[in-house]
Coordinates of C-alpha atoms and ligand atoms in Angstrom, one line a residue:
X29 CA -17.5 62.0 -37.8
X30 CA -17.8 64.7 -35.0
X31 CA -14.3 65.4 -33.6
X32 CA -12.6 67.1 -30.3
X33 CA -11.3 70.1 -30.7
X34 CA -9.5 72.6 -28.7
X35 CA -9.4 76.1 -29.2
X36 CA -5.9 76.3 -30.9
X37 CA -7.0 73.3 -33.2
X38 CA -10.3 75.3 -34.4
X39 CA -7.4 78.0 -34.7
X40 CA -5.2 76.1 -36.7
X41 CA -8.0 74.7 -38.7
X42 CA -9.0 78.4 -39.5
X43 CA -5.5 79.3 -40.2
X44 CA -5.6 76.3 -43.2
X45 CA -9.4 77.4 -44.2
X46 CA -11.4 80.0 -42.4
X47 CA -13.6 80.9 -40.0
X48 CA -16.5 80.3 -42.4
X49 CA -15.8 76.7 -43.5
X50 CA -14.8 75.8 -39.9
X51 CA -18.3 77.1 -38.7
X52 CA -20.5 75.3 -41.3
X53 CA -18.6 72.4 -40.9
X54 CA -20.1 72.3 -37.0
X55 CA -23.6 73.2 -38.3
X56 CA -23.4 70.4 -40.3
X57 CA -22.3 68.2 -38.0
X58 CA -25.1 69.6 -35.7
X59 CA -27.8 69.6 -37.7
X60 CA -27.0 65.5 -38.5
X61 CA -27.1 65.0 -34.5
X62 CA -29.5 62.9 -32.7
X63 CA -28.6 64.2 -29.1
X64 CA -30.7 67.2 -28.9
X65 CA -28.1 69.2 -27.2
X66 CA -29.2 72.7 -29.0
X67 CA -32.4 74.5 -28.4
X68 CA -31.9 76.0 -31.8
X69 CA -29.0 77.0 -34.1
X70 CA -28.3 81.0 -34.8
X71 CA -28.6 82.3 -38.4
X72 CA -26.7 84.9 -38.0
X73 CA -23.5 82.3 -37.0
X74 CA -21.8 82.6 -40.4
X75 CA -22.5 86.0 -41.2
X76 CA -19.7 86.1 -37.2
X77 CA -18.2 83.9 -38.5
X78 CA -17.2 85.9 -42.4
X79 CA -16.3 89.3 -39.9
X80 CA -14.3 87.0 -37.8
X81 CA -12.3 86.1 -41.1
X82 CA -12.2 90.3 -42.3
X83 CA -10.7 90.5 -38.7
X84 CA -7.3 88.2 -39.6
X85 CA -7.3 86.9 -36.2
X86 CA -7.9 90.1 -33.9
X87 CA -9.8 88.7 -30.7
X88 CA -8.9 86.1 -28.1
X89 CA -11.4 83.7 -29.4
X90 CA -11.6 85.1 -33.1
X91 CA -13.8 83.0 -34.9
X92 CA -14.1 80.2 -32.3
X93 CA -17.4 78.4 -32.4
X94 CA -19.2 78.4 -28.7
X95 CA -22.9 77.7 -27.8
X96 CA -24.5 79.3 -25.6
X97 CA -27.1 78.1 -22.4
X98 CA -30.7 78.6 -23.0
X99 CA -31.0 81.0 -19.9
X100 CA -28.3 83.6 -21.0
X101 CA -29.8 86.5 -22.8
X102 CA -28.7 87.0 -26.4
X103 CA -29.8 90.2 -29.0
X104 CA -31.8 88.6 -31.7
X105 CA -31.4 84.3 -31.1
X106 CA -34.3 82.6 -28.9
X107 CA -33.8 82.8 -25.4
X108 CA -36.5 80.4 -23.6
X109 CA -35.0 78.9 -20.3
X110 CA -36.1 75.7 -22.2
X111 CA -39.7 76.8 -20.8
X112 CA -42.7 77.0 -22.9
X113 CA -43.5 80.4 -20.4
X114 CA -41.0 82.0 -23.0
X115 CA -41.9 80.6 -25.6
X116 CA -41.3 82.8 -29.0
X117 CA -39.0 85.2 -26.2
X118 CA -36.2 87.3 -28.2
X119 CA -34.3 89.3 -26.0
X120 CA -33.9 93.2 -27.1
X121 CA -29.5 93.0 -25.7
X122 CA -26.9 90.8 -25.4
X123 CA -25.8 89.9 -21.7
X124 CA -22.0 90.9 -20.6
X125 CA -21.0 87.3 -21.3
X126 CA -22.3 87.8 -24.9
X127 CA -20.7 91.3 -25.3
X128 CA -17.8 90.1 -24.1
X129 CA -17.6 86.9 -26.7
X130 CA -18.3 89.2 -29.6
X131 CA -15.9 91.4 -28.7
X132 CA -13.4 88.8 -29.0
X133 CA -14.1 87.5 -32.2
X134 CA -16.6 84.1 -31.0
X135 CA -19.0 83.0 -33.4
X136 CA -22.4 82.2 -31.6
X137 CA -23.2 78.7 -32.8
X138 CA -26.6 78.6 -30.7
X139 CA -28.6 77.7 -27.7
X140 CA -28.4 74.7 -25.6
X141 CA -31.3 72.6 -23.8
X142 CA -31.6 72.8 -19.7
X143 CA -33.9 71.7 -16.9
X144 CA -36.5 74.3 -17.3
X145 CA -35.1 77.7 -15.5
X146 CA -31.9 75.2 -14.3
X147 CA -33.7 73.6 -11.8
X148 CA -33.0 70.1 -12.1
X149 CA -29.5 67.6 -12.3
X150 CA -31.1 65.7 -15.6
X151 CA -31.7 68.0 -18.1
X152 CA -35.1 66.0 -18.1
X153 CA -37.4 69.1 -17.3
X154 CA -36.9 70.7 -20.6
X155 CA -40.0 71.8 -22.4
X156 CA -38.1 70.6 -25.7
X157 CA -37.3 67.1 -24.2
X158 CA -34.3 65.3 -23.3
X159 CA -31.1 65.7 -24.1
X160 CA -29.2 62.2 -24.4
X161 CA -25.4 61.8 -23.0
X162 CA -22.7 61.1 -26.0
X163 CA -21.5 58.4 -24.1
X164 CA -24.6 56.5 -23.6
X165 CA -27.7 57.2 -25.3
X166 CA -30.0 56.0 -22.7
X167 CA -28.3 58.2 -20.1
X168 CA -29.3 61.7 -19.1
X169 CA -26.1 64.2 -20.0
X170 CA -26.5 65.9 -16.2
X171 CA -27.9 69.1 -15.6
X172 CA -28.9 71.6 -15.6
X173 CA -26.6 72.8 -18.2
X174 CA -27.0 69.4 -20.1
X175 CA -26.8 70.7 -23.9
X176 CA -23.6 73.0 -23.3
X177 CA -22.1 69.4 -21.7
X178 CA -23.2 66.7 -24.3
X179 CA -22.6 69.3 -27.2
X180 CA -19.0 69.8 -26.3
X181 CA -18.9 65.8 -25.6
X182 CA -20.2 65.2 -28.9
X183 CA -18.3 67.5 -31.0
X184 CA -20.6 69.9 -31.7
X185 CA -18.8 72.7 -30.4
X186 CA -15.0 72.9 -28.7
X187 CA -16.5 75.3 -25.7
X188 CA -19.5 76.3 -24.2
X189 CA -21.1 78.1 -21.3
X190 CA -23.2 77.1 -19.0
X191 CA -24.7 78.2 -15.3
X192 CA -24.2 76.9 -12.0
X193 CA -26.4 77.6 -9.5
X194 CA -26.1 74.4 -7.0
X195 CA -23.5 72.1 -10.0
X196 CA -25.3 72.9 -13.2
X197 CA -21.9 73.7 -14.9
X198 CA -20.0 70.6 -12.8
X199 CA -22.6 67.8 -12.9
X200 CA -22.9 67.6 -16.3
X201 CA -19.3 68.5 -16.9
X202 CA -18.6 65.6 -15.2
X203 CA -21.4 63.2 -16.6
X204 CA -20.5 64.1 -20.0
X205 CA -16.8 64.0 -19.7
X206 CA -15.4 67.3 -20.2
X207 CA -14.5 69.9 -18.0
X208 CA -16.3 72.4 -16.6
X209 CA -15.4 75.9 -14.0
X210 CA -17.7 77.4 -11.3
X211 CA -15.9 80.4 -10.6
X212 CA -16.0 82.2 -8.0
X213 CA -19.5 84.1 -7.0
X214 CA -19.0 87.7 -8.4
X215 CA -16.2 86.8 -10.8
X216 CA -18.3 86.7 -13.9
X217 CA -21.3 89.3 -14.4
X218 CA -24.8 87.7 -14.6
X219 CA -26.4 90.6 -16.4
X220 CA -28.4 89.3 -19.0
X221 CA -28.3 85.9 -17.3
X222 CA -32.2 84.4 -16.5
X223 CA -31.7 84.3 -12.8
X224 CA -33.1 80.7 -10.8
X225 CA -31.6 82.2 -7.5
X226 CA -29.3 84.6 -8.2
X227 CA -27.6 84.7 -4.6
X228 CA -26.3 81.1 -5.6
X229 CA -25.3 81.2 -9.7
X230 CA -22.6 82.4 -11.9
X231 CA -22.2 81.9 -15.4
X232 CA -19.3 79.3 -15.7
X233 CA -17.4 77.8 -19.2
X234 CA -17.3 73.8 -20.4
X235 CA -14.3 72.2 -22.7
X236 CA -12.3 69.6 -23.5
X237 CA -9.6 71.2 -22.2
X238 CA -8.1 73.3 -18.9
X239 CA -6.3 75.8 -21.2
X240 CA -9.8 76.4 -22.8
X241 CA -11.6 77.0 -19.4
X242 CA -8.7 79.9 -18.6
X243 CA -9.0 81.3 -22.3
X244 CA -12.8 81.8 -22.2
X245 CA -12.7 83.0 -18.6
X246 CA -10.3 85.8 -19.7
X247 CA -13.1 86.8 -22.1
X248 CA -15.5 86.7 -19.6
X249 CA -14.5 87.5 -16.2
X250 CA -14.0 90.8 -14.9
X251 CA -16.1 93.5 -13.2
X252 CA -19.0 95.0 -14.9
X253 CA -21.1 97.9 -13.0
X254 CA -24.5 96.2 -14.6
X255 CA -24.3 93.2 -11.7
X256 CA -24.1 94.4 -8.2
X257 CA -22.5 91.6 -6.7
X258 CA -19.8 92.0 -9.6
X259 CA -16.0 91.7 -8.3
X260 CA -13.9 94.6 -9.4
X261 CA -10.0 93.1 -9.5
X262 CA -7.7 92.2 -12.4
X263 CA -7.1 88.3 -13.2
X264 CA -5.1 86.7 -16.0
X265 CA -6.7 83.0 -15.8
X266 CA -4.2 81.7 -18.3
X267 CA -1.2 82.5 -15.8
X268 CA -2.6 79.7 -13.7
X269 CA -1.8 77.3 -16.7
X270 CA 1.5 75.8 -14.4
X271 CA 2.0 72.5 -15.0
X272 CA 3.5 72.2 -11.0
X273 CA 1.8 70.9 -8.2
X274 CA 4.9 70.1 -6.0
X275 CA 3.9 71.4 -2.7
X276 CA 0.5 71.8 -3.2
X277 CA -1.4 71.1 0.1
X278 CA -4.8 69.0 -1.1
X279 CA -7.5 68.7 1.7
X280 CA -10.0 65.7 1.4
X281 CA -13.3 65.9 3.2
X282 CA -14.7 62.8 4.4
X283 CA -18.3 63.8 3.6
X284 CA -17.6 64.0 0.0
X285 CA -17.3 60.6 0.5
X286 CA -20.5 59.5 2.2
X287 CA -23.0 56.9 1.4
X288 CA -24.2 55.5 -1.8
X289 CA -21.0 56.6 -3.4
X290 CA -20.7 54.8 -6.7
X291 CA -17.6 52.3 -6.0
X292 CA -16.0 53.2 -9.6
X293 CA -15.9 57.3 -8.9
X294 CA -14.6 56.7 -5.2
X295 CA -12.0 54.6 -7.1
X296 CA -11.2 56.6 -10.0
X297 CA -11.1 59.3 -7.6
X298 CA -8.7 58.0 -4.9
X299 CA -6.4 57.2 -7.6
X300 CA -6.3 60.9 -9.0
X301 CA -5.1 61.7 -5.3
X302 CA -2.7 59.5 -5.7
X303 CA -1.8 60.6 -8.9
X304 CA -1.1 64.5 -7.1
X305 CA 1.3 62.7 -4.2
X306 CA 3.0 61.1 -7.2
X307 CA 3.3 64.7 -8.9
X308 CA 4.7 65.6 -5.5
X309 CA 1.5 67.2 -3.5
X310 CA 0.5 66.2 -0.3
X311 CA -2.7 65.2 1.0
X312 CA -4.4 65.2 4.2
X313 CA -8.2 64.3 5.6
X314 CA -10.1 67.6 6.7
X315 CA -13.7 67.9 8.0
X316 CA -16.7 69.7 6.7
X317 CA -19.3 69.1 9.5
X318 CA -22.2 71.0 7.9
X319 CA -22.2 69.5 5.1
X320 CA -24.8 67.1 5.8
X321 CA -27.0 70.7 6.3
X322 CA -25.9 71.7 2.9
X323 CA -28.6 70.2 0.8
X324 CA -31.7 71.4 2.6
X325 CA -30.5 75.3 3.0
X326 CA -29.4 75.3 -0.6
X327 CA -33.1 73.7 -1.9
X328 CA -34.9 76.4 1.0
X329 CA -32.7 79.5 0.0
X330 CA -32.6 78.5 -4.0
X331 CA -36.7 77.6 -4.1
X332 CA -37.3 80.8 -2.0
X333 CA -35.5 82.9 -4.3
X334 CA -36.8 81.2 -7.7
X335 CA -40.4 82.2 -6.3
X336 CA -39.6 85.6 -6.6
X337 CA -37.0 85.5 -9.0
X338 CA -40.1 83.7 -11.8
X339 CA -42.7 85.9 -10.5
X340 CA -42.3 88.2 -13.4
X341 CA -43.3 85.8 -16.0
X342 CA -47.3 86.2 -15.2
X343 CA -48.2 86.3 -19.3
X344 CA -48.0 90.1 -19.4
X345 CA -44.6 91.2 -20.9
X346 CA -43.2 87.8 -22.6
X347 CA -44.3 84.6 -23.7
X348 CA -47.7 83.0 -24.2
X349 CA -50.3 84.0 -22.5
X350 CA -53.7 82.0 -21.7
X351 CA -56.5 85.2 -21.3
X352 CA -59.3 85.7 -18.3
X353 CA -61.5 87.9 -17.3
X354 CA -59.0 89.4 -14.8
X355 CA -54.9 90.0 -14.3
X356 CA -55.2 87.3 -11.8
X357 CA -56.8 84.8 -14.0
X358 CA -54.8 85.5 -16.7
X359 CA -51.6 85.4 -14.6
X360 CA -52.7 82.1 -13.1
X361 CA -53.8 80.3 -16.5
X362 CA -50.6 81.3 -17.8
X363 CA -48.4 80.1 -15.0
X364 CA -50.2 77.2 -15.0
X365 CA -50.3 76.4 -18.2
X366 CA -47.2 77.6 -18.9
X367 CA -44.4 76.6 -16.2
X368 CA -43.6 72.9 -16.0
X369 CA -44.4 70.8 -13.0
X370 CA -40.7 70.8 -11.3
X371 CA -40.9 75.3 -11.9
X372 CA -44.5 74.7 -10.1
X373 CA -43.3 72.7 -7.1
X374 CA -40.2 75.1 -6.5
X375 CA -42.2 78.5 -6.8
X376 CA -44.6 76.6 -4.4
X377 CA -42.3 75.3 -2.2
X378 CA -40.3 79.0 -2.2
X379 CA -43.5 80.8 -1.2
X380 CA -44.6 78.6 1.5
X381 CA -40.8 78.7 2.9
X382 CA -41.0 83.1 2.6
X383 CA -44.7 83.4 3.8
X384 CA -45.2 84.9 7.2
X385 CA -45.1 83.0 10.2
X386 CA -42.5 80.3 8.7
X387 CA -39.7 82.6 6.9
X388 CA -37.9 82.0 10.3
X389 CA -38.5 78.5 10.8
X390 CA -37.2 77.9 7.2
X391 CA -35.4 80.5 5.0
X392 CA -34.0 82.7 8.0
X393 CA -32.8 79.1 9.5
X394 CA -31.9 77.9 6.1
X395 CA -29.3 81.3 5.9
X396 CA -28.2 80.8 9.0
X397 CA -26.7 77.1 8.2
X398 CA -25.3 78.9 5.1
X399 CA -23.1 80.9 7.0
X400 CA -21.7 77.9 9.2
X401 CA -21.5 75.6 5.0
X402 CA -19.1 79.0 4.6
X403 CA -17.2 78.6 7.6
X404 CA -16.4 75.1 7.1
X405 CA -14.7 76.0 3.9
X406 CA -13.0 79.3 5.5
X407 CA -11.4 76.3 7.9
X408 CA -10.8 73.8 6.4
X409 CA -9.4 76.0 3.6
X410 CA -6.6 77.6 6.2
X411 CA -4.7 75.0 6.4
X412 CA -4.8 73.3 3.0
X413 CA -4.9 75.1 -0.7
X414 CA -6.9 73.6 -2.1
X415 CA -10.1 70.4 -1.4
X416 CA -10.4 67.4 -3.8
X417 CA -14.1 65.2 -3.9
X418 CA -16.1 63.7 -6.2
X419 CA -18.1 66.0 -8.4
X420 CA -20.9 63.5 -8.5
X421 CA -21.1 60.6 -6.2
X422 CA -22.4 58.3 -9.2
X423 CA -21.7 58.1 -13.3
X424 CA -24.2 59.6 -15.6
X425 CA -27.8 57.7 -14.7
X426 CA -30.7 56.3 -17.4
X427 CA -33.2 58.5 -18.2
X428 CA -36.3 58.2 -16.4
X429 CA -34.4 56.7 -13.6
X430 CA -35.2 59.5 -11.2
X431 CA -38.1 61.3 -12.5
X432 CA -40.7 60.1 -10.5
X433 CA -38.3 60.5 -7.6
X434 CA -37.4 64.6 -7.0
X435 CA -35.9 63.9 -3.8
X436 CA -33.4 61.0 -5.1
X437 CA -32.9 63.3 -7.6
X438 CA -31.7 66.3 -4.9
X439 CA -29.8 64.0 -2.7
X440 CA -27.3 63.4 -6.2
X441 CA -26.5 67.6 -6.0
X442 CA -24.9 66.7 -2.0
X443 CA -21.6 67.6 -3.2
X444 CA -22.0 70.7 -5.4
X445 CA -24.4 72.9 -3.5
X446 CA -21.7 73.4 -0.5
X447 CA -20.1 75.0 -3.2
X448 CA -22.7 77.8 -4.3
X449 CA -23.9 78.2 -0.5
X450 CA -20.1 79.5 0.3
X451 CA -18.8 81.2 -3.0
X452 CA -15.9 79.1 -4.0
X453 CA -14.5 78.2 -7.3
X454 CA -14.4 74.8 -8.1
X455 CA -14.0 73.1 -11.6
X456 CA -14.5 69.0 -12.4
X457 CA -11.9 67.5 -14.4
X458 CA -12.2 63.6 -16.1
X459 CA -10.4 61.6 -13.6
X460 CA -11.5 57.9 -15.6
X461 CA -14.3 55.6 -16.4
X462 CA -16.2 53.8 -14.2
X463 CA -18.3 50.7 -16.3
X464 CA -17.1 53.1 -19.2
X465 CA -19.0 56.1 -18.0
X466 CA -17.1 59.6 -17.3
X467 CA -16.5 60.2 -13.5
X468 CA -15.5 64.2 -12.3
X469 CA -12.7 65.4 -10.2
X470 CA -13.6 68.4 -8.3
X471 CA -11.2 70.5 -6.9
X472 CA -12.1 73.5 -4.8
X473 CA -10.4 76.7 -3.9
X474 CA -10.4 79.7 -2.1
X475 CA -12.4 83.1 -3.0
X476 CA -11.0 84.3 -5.9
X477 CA -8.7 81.4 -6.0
X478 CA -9.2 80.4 -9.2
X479 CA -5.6 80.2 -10.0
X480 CA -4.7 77.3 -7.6
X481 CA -7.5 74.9 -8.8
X482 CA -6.9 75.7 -12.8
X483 CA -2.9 75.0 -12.2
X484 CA -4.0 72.0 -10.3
X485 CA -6.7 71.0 -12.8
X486 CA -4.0 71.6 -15.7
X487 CA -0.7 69.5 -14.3
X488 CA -3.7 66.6 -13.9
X489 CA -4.2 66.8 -17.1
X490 CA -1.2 67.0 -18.5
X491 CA 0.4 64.3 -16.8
X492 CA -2.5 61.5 -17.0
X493 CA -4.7 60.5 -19.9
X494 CA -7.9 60.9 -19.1
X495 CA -9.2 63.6 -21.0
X496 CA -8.2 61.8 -23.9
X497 CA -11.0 59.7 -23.6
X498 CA -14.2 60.2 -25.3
X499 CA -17.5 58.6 -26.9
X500 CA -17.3 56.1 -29.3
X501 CA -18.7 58.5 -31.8
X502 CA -16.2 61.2 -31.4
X503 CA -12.7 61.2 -32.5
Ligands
LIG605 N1 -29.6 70.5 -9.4 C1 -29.6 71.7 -8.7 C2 -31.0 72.3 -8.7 O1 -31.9 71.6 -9.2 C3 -28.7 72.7 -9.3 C4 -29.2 73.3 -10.5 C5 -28.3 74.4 -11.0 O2 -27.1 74.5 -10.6 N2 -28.9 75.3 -11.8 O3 -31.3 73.3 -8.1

């Protein structure tokens, strides 16, 4: 039986056996599981796993198992975007993330399914199929980091990282039950990370626990000179862990709240509100007016950037490619044969939204409305520390549900793109069931606020028992 572990149990559990025997105890349990959460498995994981145990414990996360989202560039292990356009793709480094984990001691368990190139909320447009939610096997896990969600979920790894470019890290976090960070934009580095719109996404961790979220943020967070838009300031994310929310000032948009919100997350919601005025925090409405904007400048901007950002994969350098008589004709077969047919509709989409004569009507316009999504949260965040919504306005849904539907599908991302449009952290805690399925907490902060929402994220958790719950096949 797969079970829940937190980084100081897989600690402990190494301390009574080693880092080897803990590691093949989770490729075992992963290579029995019928969730397809992993993309593949690394072979070189217990080879990390037998330095770990010559290192005696040196490293933060010395030999802790993590896996790894398909679109984060690793030396040596697959790296396909779950898109058959990189099919047989090895990348020739690591990215910062990776350095970073290695130089802590983390053995690499392997790579975990996604929409193709993120873009989705299902994990339904991977090229290697499905990935199906712990809780409920007929139910999508979320996306587009679905397989670092539902692995984590399932047992098959105590942490994992995913990317959030519009709630990839928080949607699925909260679909699948655990809990999942969206720092702040510049806070991790995305070298090496497969970019979907890079002006939107940062790489951001997925656990059972809070602790764990500050942990692997200590070990990846920080400036790096390789990523531009890199912040250069000292944190310590584990000083957030404070169980103490007296004070704390907790602003509650009425947007997050709007229609076709599921009636069990509004209520499971409401109550964790009620649960910080019991903890001594106080609560007051605040308004986003843009938000209702939100959604179609983050699709314009993140569609307009994927069209450039995917150009590069025309069959040349990586990945199949279907010959012509020409570059064009190869480049074309390729794509076409090659990219799936949400990755088609987006680069379309993107082009049409940059090409001259309607880049002002749409993604000049689309930038403008970003700036005023930013100034809501500038506001509204003045006066309280911190915001608390949904992170999904409805439970995990059955696959196939919305696949036939992309703009049902869009309209569920309404309250984690405001998010990625303005820069804030934000992480979704387990705040209760609704009809037995996981709902999400999301709390935001201000730039570079990660402490406040991690202490707020942490007393939540320790005084309620929520993330104690967990799929029937998971103890
Ligand atoms: N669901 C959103 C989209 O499809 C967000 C995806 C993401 O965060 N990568 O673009």
């Amino acid at each position: 039986m797969a079970e829940w572990l937190s980084i100081s149990d897989v600690k402990k559990k190494i301390s009574e056996t080693s880092a080897e025997e803990v590691t093949a105890a989770y490729l075992e349990t992963i290579a029995k599981s019928s969730i397809n959460g992993y993309t593949c498995t690394y072979d070189g994981a217990i080879e990390m796993a037998k330095e770990a145990d010559k290192g005696e414990g040196e490293g933060l996360l010395a030999g802790v198992p993590i896996a790894i989202k398909d679109n984060i560039s690793t030396k040596g292990l697959s790296t396909t975007c779950s898109s058959k356009i990189l099919e047989g793709y090895v990348p020739p480094y690591d990215a910062h993330v990776i350095e970073r984990l290695k130089a802590e001691g983390a053995v690499i368990l392997g790579k975990t399914n996604m929409d193709e190139f993120a873009m989705g909320t299902s994990t339904e447009s991977s090229c290697y199929g499905v990935t199906l939610n712990p809780w409920d096997t007929e139910r999508v896990p979320g996306g587009s980091s679905g397989g670092s969600a539902a692995v984590v979920a399932a047992g098959e790894a105590p942490i994992s990282l995913g990317s959030d470019t519009g709630g990839s890290v928080r949607c699925p976090a909260a679909f699948c039950g655990v809990v999942g960070l969206k720092p702040t934009y510049g806070a991790v580095s995305r070298f090496g990370l497969i970019s979907y719109a890079n002006s939107l996404e940062q790489i951001g961790p997925m656990a059972t626990c809070v602790e764990d979220i500050a942990t692997v943020m200590d070990v990846i967070g920080g400036h790096d000179p390789r990523d531009s838009t890199s912040i250069d300031r000292e944190v310590n994310y584990r000083d957030a862990l404070v169980d103490d929310v007296k004070g704390l000032k907790i602003g509650v948009p009425d947007e997050y709240f709007g229609e076709g919100v599921d009636e069990g997350v509004e209520k499971a919601v409401w109550d964790a509100i009620g649960k910080y005025e019991e903890m001594g925090a106080t609560w007051e409405k605040v308004s986003m007016p843009h938000t209702k904007y939100a959604l179609a400048a983050y699709y314009t901007i993140a569609m307009s950037e994927a069209s450039s950002n995917l150009a590069r994969f025309d069959g040349t350098r990586y990945g199949p490619r279907h010959d012509g008589e020409n570059w064009h004709v190869m480049a074309s077969r390729t794509r076409a044969e090659c990219f799936g047919k949400e990755v088609q509709r987006r680069v379309l989409l993107g082009t049409y939204a940059l090409s001259a004569g309607y880049q002002d009507k749409y993604y000049l316009k689309a930038l403008k409305v970003r700036t005023l999504v930013k100034q809501d949260f500038e506001k509204a965040l003045s006066n309280v520390d911190v915001l608390m919504g949904p992170t999904m306005p409805m439970p995990a849904f059955k696959i196939g549900e919305k696949v036939e539907d992309p703009l049902s599908l869009y309209l569920s991302d309404v309250n984690t793109v405001p998010m990625n449009l303005s820069g804030v952290p934000c992480i979704s805690v387990p705040c209760g069931l609704s009809d037995g399925l996981p709902v999400g907490l999301q709390i935001i902060g201000k730039q570079y606020d990660e402490a406040t929402i991690m202490r707020a994220a942490y007393a939540f958790e320790q005084n309620t028992d929520h993330n104690k719950a967990r799929p029937a096949e998971v103890i």
